Coordinates of C-alpha atoms and ligand atoms in Angstrom, one line a residue:
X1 CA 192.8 -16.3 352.7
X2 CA 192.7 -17.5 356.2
X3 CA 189.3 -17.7 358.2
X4 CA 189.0 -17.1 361.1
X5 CA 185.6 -19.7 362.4
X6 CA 185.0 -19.7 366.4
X7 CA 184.4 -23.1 367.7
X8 CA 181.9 -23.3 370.4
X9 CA 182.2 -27.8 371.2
X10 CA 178.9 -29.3 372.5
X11 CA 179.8 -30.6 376.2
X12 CA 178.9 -33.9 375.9
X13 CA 178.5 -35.8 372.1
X14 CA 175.4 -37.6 371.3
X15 CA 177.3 -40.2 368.5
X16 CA 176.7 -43.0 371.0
X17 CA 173.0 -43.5 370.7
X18 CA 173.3 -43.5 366.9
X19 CA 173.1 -47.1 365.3
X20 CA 175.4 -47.1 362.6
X21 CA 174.1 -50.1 361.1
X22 CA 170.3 -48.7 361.1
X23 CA 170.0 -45.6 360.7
X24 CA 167.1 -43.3 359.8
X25 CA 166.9 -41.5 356.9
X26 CA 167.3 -37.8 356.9
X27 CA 166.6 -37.6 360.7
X28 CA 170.1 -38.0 362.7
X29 CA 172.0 -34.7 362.8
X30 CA 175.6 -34.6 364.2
X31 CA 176.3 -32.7 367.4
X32 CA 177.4 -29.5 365.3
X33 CA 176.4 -26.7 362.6
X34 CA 178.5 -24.6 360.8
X35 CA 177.2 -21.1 360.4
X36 CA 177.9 -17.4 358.9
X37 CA 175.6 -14.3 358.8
X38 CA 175.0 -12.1 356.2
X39 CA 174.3 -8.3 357.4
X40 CA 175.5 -5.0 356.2
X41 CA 177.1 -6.3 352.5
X42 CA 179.1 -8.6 354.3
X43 CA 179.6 -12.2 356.2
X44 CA 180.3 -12.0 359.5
X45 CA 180.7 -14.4 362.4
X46 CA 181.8 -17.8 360.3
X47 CA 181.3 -20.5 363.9
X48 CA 181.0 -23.5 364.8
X49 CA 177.7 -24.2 367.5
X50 CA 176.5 -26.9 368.8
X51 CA 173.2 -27.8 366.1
X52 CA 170.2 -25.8 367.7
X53 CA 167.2 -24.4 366.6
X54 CA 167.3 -20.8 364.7
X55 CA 165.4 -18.2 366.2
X56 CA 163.1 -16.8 363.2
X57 CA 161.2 -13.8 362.2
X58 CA 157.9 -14.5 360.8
X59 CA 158.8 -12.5 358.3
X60 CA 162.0 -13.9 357.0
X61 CA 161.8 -13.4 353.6
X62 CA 162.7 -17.0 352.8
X63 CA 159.4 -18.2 353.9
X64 CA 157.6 -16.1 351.6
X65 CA 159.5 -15.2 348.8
X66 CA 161.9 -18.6 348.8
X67 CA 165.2 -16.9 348.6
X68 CA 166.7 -20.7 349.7
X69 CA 169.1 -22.5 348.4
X70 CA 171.2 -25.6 348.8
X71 CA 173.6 -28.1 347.8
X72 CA 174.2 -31.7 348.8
X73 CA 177.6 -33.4 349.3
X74 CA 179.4 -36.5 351.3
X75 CA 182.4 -37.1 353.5
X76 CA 183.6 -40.8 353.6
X77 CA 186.8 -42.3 355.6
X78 CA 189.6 -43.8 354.2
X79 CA 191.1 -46.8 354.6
X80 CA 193.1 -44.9 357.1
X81 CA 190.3 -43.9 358.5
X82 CA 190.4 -39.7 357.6
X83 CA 187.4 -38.2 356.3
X84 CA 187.9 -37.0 352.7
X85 CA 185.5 -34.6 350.4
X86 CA 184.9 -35.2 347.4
X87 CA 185.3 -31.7 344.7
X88 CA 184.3 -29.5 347.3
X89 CA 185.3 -26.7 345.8
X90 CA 182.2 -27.6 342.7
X91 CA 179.6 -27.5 345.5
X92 CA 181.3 -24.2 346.9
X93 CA 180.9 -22.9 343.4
X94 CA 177.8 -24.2 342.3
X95 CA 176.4 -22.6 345.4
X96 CA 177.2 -19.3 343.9
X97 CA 175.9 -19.7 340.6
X98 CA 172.3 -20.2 342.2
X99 CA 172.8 -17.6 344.4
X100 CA 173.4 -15.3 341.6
X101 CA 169.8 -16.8 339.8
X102 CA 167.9 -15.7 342.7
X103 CA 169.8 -12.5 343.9
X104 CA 171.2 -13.9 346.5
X105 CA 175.2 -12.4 347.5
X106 CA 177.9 -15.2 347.0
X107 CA 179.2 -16.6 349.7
X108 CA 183.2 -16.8 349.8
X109 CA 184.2 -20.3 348.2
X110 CA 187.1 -20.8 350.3
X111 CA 185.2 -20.3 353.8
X112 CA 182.6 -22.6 352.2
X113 CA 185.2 -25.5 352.4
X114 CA 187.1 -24.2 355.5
X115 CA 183.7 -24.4 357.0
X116 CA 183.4 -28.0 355.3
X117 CA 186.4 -29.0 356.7
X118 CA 186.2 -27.5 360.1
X119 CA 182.7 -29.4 360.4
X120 CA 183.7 -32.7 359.1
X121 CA 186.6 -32.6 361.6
X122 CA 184.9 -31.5 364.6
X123 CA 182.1 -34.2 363.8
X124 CA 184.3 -36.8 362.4
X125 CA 183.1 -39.7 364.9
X126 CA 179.8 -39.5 362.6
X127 CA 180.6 -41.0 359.1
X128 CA 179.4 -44.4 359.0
X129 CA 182.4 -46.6 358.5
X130 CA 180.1 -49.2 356.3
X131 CA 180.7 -49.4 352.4
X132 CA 178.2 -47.3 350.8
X133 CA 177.1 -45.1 353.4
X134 CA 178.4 -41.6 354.1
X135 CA 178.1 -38.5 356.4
X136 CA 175.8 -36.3 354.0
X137 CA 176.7 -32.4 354.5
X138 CA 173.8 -29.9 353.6
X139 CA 175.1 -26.4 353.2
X140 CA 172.6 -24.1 352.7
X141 CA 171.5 -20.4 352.3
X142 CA 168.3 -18.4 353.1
X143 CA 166.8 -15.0 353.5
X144 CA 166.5 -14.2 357.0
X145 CA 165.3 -10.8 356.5
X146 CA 162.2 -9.4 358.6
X147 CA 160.0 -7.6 355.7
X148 CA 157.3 -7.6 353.7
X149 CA 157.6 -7.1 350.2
X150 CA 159.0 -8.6 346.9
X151 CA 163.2 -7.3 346.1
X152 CA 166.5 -9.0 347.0
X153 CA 166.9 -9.4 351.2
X154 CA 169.4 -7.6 352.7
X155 CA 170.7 -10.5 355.5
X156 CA 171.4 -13.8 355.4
X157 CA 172.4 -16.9 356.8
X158 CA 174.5 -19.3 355.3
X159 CA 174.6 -23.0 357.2
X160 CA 176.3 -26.2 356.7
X161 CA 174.6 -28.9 358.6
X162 CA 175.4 -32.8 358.4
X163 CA 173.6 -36.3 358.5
X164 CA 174.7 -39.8 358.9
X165 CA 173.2 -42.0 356.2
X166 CA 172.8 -45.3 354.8
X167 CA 173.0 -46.3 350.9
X168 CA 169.7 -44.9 349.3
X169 CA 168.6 -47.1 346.5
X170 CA 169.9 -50.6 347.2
X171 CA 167.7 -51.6 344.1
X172 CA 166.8 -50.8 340.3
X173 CA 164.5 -48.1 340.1
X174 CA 161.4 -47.3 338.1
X175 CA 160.7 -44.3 336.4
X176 CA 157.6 -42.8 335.4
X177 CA 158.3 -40.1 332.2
X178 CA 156.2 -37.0 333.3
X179 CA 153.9 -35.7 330.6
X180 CA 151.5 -33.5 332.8
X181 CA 153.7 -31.6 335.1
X182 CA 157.3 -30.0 334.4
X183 CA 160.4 -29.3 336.7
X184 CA 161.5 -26.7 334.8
X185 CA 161.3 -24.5 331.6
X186 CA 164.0 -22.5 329.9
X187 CA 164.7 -19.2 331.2
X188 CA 163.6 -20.4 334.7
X189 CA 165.6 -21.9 337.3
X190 CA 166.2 -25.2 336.7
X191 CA 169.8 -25.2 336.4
X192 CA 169.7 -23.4 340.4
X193 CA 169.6 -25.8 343.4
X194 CA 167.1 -23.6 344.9
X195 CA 164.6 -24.5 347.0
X196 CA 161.4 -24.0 344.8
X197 CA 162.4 -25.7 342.1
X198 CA 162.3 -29.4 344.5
X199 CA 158.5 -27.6 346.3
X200 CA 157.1 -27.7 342.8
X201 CA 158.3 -31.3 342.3
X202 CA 156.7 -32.5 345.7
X203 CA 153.5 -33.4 344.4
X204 CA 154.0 -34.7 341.1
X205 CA 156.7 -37.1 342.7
X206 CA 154.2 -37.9 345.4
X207 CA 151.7 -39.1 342.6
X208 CA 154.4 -40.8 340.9
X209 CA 155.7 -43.1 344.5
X210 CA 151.7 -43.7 345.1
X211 CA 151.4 -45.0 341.3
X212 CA 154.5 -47.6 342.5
X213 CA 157.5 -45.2 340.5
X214 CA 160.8 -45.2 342.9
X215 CA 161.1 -41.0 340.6
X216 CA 159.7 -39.0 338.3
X217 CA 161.8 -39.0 334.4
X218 CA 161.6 -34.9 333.7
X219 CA 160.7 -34.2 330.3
X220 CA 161.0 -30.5 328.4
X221 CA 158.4 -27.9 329.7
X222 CA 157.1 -26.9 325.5
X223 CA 156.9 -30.4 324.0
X224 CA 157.4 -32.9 326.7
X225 CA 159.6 -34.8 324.3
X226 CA 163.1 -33.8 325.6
X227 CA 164.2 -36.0 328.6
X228 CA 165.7 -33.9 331.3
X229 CA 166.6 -35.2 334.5
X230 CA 165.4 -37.9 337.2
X231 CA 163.9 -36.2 340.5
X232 CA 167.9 -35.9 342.4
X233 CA 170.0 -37.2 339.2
X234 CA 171.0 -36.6 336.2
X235 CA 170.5 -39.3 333.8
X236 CA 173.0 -41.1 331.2
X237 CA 171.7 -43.7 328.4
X238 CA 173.9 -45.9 326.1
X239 CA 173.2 -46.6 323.4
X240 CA 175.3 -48.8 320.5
X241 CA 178.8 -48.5 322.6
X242 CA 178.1 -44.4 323.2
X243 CA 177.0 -43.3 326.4
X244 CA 174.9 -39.8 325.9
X245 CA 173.5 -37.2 328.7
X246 CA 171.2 -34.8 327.7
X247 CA 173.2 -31.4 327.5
X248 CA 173.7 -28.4 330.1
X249 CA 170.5 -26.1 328.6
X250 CA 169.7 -24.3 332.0
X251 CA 167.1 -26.9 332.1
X252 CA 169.0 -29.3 334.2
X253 CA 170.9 -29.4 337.1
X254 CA 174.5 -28.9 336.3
X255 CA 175.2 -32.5 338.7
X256 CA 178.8 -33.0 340.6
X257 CA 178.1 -36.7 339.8
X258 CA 177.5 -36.4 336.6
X259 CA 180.4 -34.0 335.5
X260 CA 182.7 -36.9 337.8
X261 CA 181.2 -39.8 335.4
X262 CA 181.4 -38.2 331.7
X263 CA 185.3 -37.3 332.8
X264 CA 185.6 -40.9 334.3
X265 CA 183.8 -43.0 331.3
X266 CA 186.2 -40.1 328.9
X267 CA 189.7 -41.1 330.9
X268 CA 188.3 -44.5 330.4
X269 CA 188.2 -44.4 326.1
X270 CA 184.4 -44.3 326.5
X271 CA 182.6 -41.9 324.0
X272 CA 180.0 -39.6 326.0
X273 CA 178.1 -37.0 323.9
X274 CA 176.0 -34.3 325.5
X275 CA 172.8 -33.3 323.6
X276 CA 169.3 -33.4 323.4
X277 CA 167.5 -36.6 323.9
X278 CA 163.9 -37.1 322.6
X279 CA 162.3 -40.0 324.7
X280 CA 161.2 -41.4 321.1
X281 CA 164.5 -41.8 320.2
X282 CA 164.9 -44.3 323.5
X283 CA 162.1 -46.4 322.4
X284 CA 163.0 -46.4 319.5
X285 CA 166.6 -47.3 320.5
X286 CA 164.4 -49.9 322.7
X287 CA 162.7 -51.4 319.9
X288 CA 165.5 -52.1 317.9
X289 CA 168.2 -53.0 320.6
X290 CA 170.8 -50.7 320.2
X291 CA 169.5 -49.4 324.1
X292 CA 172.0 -50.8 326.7
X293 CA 171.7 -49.0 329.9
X294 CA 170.3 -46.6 331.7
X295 CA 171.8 -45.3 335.2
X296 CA 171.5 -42.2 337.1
X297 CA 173.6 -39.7 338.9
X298 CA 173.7 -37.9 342.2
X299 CA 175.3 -37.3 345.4
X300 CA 172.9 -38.8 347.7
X301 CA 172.5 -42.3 345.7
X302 CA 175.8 -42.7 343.7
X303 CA 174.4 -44.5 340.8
X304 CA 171.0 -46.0 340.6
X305 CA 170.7 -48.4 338.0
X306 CA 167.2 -47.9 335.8
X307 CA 165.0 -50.9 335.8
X308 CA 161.9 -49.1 333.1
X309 CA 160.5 -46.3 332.1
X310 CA 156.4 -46.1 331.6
X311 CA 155.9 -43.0 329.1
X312 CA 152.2 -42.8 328.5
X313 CA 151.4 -46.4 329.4
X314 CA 154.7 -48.0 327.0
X315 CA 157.1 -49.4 328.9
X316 CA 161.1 -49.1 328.2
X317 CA 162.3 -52.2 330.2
X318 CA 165.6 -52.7 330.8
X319 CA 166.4 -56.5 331.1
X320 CA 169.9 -56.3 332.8
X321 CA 172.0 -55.0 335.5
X322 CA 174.1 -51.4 334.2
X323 CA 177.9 -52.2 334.3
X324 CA 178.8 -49.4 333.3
X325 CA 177.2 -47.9 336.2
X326 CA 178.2 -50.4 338.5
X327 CA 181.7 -49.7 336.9
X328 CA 181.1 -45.6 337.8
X329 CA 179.5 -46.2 341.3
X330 CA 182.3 -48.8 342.2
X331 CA 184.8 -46.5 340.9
X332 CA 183.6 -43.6 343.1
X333 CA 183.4 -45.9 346.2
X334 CA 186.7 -47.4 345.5
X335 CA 188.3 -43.6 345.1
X336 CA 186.6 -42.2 347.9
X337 CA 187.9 -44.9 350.3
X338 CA 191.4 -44.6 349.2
X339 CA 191.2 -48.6 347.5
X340 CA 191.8 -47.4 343.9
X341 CA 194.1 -44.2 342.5
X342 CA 192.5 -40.7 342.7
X343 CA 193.5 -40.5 338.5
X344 CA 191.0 -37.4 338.5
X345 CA 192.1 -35.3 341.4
X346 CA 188.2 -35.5 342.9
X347 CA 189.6 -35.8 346.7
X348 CA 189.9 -33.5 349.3
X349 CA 191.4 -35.0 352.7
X350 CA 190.4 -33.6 356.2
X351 CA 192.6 -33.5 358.8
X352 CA 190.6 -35.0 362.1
X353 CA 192.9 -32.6 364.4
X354 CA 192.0 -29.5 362.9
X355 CA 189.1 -28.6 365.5
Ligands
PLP401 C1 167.4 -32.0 340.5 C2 168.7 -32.7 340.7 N1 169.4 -33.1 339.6 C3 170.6 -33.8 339.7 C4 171.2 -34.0 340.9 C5 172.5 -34.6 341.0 O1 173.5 -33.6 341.4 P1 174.8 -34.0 342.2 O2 175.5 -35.0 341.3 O3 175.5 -32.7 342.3 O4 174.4 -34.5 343.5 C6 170.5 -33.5 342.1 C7 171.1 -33.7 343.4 O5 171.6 -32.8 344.0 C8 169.3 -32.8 342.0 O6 168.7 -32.4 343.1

């Protein structure tokens, strides 16, 4: 299906007061925002704007009832210097599957990259060229109904806005396992990207940093003995040559990255099991040295190799470097530049005329 997104260029681009080798993050925006409106059972108006501020209600449902969502993906260059995407059509789906959780309409999947793509294009002078760094896109979607009152809003917006940024976690990371507060609980919606599901992590995490943790290690809402997730990863252990990810149990975020590393560490003869894992059975796997590594999973940092993990006061130290996920994250950066084969179909490459 063919779009058809107005373009409305900002006259004059700000990309020249942005340091590329410092920059701030989550506070640069590019000069442009993608954007569609929900009204009437339909989406109308897919444009391109120059970024502004959104006129809204004080009413608009999102602020009360936290009909919000989001997802989080990159676009690098090439080493002939065109931006790429990588799976886009994953975020454009996985969108839709937490819309559904909250009761939200879908949004078309196709106009969700078209809108990627026109973006990226329009805004292309913005991806950092530096290794590591990326031009983070934040599509989102949100009630922007005027009422009061608790049922499924009847307009939206849908917005895809974009961010320069640097690598996030240059460093191992420390993880406190958290055994007073949970993420999320079966039945809930842990397995959305919505918006309420990172407000109730905001304070535990904030405890966490102030204790000296770089994230909080999620453990299971009933027993606080399953491990879950890490704060914006998923999380992968090996253990005796077997690398094992806890399982999709609408618990955990259903992660881009970490569906790209179990098919990577597969197509590379690696064994990867999904199931439940106790955080015993990784002290225990500790204790007796069968525990290898430990690295985590997500769009914004790549891979971030573990360096502990305190669970009530014991500590799971990990004496070495990953290489297995320095073998994923330099895989990923190698395929997303264009060094090393695309063997798993993952890229998507944008045409910088298309705007
Ligand atoms: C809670 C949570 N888990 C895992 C991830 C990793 O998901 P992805 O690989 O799609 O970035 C994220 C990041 O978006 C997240 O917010």
């Amino acid at each position: 299906m063919k779009h058809n997104i107005k373009i409305s260029k900002i006259e004059k681009s700000k990309v020249d007061q942005l340091d590329f080798n410092n920059i701030p993050l989550g506070r640069t925006f590019t000069d442009h925002m993608f954007i569609c409106d929900y009204e009437n059972g339909e989406w109308i108006n897919p444009r391109i704007e120059p970024l502004r501020l959104i006129p809204t209600h004080p009413a608009a449902m999102a602020l009360h009832y936290g009909q919000a969502i989001f997802e989080g993906m990159k676009s690098t260059l090439d080493i002939h210097g065109n931006p790429t995407l990588f799976t886009p059509e994953k975020n454009a789906h996985r969108l839709n599957v937490s819309a559904s959780r909250i009761g939200m309409p879908h949004f078309p999947e196709e106009l969700f990259v078209e809108g990627l793509k026109h973006l990226v294009a329009i805004d292309h002078k913005w991806i950092p060229p530096q290794k590591g760094s990326a031009l983070y896109l934040r599509p989102f979607m949100y009630a922007d109904e005027a009422f009061i009152g608790m049922r499924a809003a009847t307009n939206y917006k849908f917005i895809i806005i974009a961010s320069p940024s640097a690598p996030l976690f240059t460093k191992r990371i420390r993880l406190k396992a958290e055994t007073k507060y949970i993420r999320a609980a079966k039945g809930g919606t842990g397995e959305a990207k919505v918006a309420g599901n990172y407000a109730a992590a905001i304070y535990p995490t904030e405890l966490a940093k102030g204790a000296g943790y770089d994230q909080i290690l999620w453990l299971d809402a009933h027993e606080f003995k399953y491990i879950q997730e890490v704060g914006t990863m998923n999380i992968f252990f090996k253990i005796n040559d077997e690398f094992i990810t806890p399982n999709l149990d609408g618990c955990i975020l259903n992660g881009i990255s970490r569906i790209s590393t179990i098919d990577l560490l597969r197509h590379k003869g690696y064994k990867v099991t999904e199931r439940p894992i106790t955080i015993d059975e990784i002290i225990e796997a500790s204790e007796n040295g069968s525990l290898q590594e430990a690295f985590g999973t997500g769009t914004a940092v790549g891979v971030a190799m573990i360096e502990a993990i305190d669970y009530n006061g014991y500590t799971i130290q990990f004496k070495d470097d990953s290489p297995s996920g320095q073998m994923v994250l330099d895989t990923v950066n190698g395929v997303r530049t264009g060094v090393m084969k695309d063997e798993l179909g993952w890229m998507v490459t944008i045409n910088k005329e298309l705007v």
